[in-house]
Amino acid sequence: MLLKLREVFHKFRLFPSLRVRLLVIIMVVGILPSVLMRYGIMQSYEDRAVALRTNTVQNQLRILANHLITYNYLQDNSSEVIGAELAMLSNLYDGRVVIIGGNFKVVKDTYDISQGKTIISEEVIRSFRGETLSNYDSVHGYIEMTTPITETVKIMTDNGEVEETVVRGVMLTSISTDSIIATMDSLNQRAMILEALMIVVIISIAILLSDILTRPFARITQAINDVKAGYSDKSISVPDYMETVHIVDAFNQLLGRMKVLDDSRQEFVANVSHELKTPLASMKVLADSLLAQPEAPVEMYQEFMGDITAEIDRENQIITDLLALVKMDKKAADLNISTVNINELTELVLKRLRPIARKKDVEVIFESIRPVTAEVDEVKMTLIISNLVENAIKYNKEHGSVEVVLNADHQMFSLEISDTGIGIPEDSLEHIYERFYRVDKSHSKEVGGTGLGLAITRSAILMHRGSITVQSLEGEGSTFIVKIPLSHIAG
Ligand code: ADP
């Protein structure tokens, strides 16, 4: 029933406002019972009053029936006593009494209409068989009764004297129920006045209650609007209901997340500007000092210009890395997936990096435990391997080594890149994937780092739904382990 009601509400989008719904529900719940109660009370009053009236009249009719027998009225209707009794009965109940004799002939009609006529109806026949019947006609406002007029006679049988009841005639009585209906009308009127008063009270309560109950939701909307308009960035609190607490909690969490994102965006912009300004500042210093010495020797010009070129390269590198990072921020759907032989790809990357390693006298070893082909984005995979191996070379020691181990199980392939380098301090381990984070700024600058490499690498790995972990001991070396699913997981 309730479910049906909900469906109806939903289907016709009846009362889309919670407030109006509450108003309607409170009104229906408040008013319906009182209307039903009035109807029930009136109905039961009517039933009881009719039953009582029927009973009283029937008792009187029974007494009258006895008198009719006593005065032999059915044979001779001239008895004045009975006449008076009949007149009193008709007057008292505003009714009509018709007395029918044994041959269905009307002996007496108080309305003097049917006198001498024959009445054969179902009720009369049934009453001649001994039944007492009554029927209430609520539409026309009368009760009709058929009562047998009986006489007890003594009959002699083989077993001795037996008493037997014989039906001598039937009384057809109809009495008006106007007085009952009049009482009911006045009762109904009073009940309706009371009901109208109650409806007014209930409607006022419903308006007030629906307003009070929905006020917290209006407060939530107001608070959210304040945040939206920028008047406030504080967490909102509407602790009125458990439901509002849940909504507000969820909203505050969203707000918190947005703040974190906003903070990190601001920090990123600040970092980018700083990083881009540093090479510019160096170039300005170099250029200024040349300008300050018009007589400067050619060697000095050459040296400074070399430095300026290096700074330009660095600026270029930062911009290239930034662009790569911005690309990584896009969704995994932008991956250009193909089936790639990871062994060959790793070999290729290592071949490109070996000259740099040789310069530092670092040995690069590749160990492939099994051949691996996987569904990956080839360009991004190249970036992942080269960034990690490049770091392993950059942050290595003289005569050190870098070992790359490729392995796979039935779901993932793993690349383990370990070096014998300077290692990463424990408290830096959790920060190395942050943009622009460098353990040792001066050293990093010396080896040409931008602090974006690992951030790019991690993003590319996450786009493949893979993982990256690191183990490192300061002074001993580091091991980065990358795990990537063999088949691409879309979505
Ligand atoms: P960078 O361009 O400075 O190398 P990365 O994001 O690649 O930036 O690395 C961040 C920092 O993590 C580096 O500055 C370096 O301090 C540290 N790091 C990365 N890889 C290694 C490694 N193999 N050994 C030691 N330190 C490392």
Short mmCIF file of N, CA and C and ligand atoms in Angstrom, two decimals, residues 391-392 394-395 419 422-424 432 437-440 444 449-454 478 480, ligand 1:
data_model
loop_
_atom_site.label_atom_id
_atom_site.label_comp_id
_atom_site.label_asym_id
_atom_site.label_seq_id
_atom_site.Cartn_x
_atom_site.Cartn_y
_atom_site.Cartn_z
N ASN A 391 67.61 7.86 -13.45
CA ASN A 391 67.85 8.20 -12.04
C ASN A 391 68.89 7.29 -11.42
N ALA A 392 68.75 5.98 -11.73
CA ALA A 392 69.68 5.00 -11.14
C ALA A 392 71.11 5.31 -11.58
N LYS A 394 72.06 8.54 -12.68
CA LYS A 394 72.37 9.90 -12.18
C LYS A 394 72.80 9.88 -10.73
N TYR A 395 72.05 9.13 -9.91
CA TYR A 395 72.32 9.14 -8.47
C TYR A 395 73.20 7.96 -8.05
N ASP A 419 70.20 0.06 -7.98
CA ASP A 419 71.49 0.71 -8.23
C ASP A 419 72.35 0.64 -6.98
N ILE A 422 73.68 6.53 -4.22
CA ILE A 422 73.75 7.26 -2.96
C ILE A 422 72.58 6.94 -2.03
N GLY A 423 71.51 6.31 -2.60
CA GLY A 423 70.36 5.96 -1.78
C GLY A 423 69.52 7.18 -1.44
N ILE A 424 68.37 6.91 -0.80
CA ILE A 424 67.44 7.99 -0.44
C ILE A 424 67.20 7.94 1.06
N ILE A 432 59.37 11.48 -2.62
CA ILE A 432 60.09 11.53 -3.91
C ILE A 432 59.17 11.58 -5.14
N TYR A 437 59.97 17.70 -6.03
CA TYR A 437 60.70 17.32 -4.82
C TYR A 437 62.06 16.73 -5.20
N ARG A 438 63.10 17.24 -4.55
CA ARG A 438 64.43 16.69 -4.74
C ARG A 438 65.09 16.56 -3.39
N VAL A 439 65.76 15.42 -3.18
CA VAL A 439 66.36 15.20 -1.85
C VAL A 439 67.44 16.24 -1.61
N ASP A 440 68.33 16.35 -2.56
CA ASP A 440 69.44 17.29 -2.39
C ASP A 440 69.40 18.24 -3.58
N SER A 444 71.06 17.66 -7.21
CA SER A 444 70.10 17.39 -8.27
C SER A 444 70.32 18.34 -9.44
N GLY A 449 68.60 17.48 -12.71
CA GLY A 449 67.23 17.02 -12.40
C GLY A 449 66.25 18.17 -12.26
N THR A 450 64.97 17.90 -12.58
CA THR A 450 63.94 18.91 -12.42
C THR A 450 63.01 18.59 -11.24
N GLY A 451 63.10 17.39 -10.71
CA GLY A 451 62.20 16.98 -9.62
C GLY A 451 60.84 16.54 -10.14
N LEU A 452 60.71 16.43 -11.47
CA LEU A 452 59.41 16.03 -12.03
C LEU A 452 59.41 14.59 -12.52
N GLY A 453 60.60 14.03 -12.71
CA GLY A 453 60.74 12.69 -13.31
C GLY A 453 59.89 11.63 -12.64
N LEU A 454 60.01 11.50 -11.31
CA LEU A 454 59.28 10.43 -10.62
C LEU A 454 57.78 10.69 -10.58
N SER A 478 69.47 2.07 -4.16
CA SER A 478 68.00 2.02 -4.13
C SER A 478 67.49 0.96 -5.08
N PHE A 480 63.88 0.25 -7.18
CA PHE A 480 62.50 0.60 -7.54
C PHE A 480 61.85 -0.62 -8.18
P1 ADP B 1 65.00 14.61 -10.60
O1 ADP B 1 64.68 15.20 -11.91
O2 ADP B 1 65.50 15.57 -9.61
O3 ADP B 1 65.79 13.37 -10.71
P2 ADP B 1 62.93 12.81 -9.82
O4 ADP B 1 61.47 13.08 -9.60
O5 ADP B 1 63.28 11.86 -10.86
O6 ADP B 1 63.59 14.23 -10.02
O7 ADP B 1 63.48 12.33 -8.45
C1 ADP B 1 63.20 13.02 -7.26
C2 ADP B 1 64.33 12.90 -6.28
O8 ADP B 1 64.40 11.58 -5.78
C3 ADP B 1 65.64 13.18 -6.88
O9 ADP B 1 65.97 14.54 -6.83
C4 ADP B 1 66.59 12.38 -6.00
O10 ADP B 1 66.93 13.13 -4.87
C5 ADP B 1 65.73 11.21 -5.56
N1 ADP B 1 66.02 9.98 -6.32
C6 ADP B 1 65.33 9.50 -7.38
N2 ADP B 1 65.83 8.33 -7.81
C7 ADP B 1 66.90 8.06 -7.04
C8 ADP B 1 67.85 6.99 -6.96
N3 ADP B 1 67.82 5.95 -7.81
N4 ADP B 1 68.81 7.05 -5.99
C9 ADP B 1 68.83 8.09 -5.13
N5 ADP B 1 67.97 9.10 -5.14
C10 ADP B 1 67.01 9.10 -6.07
#
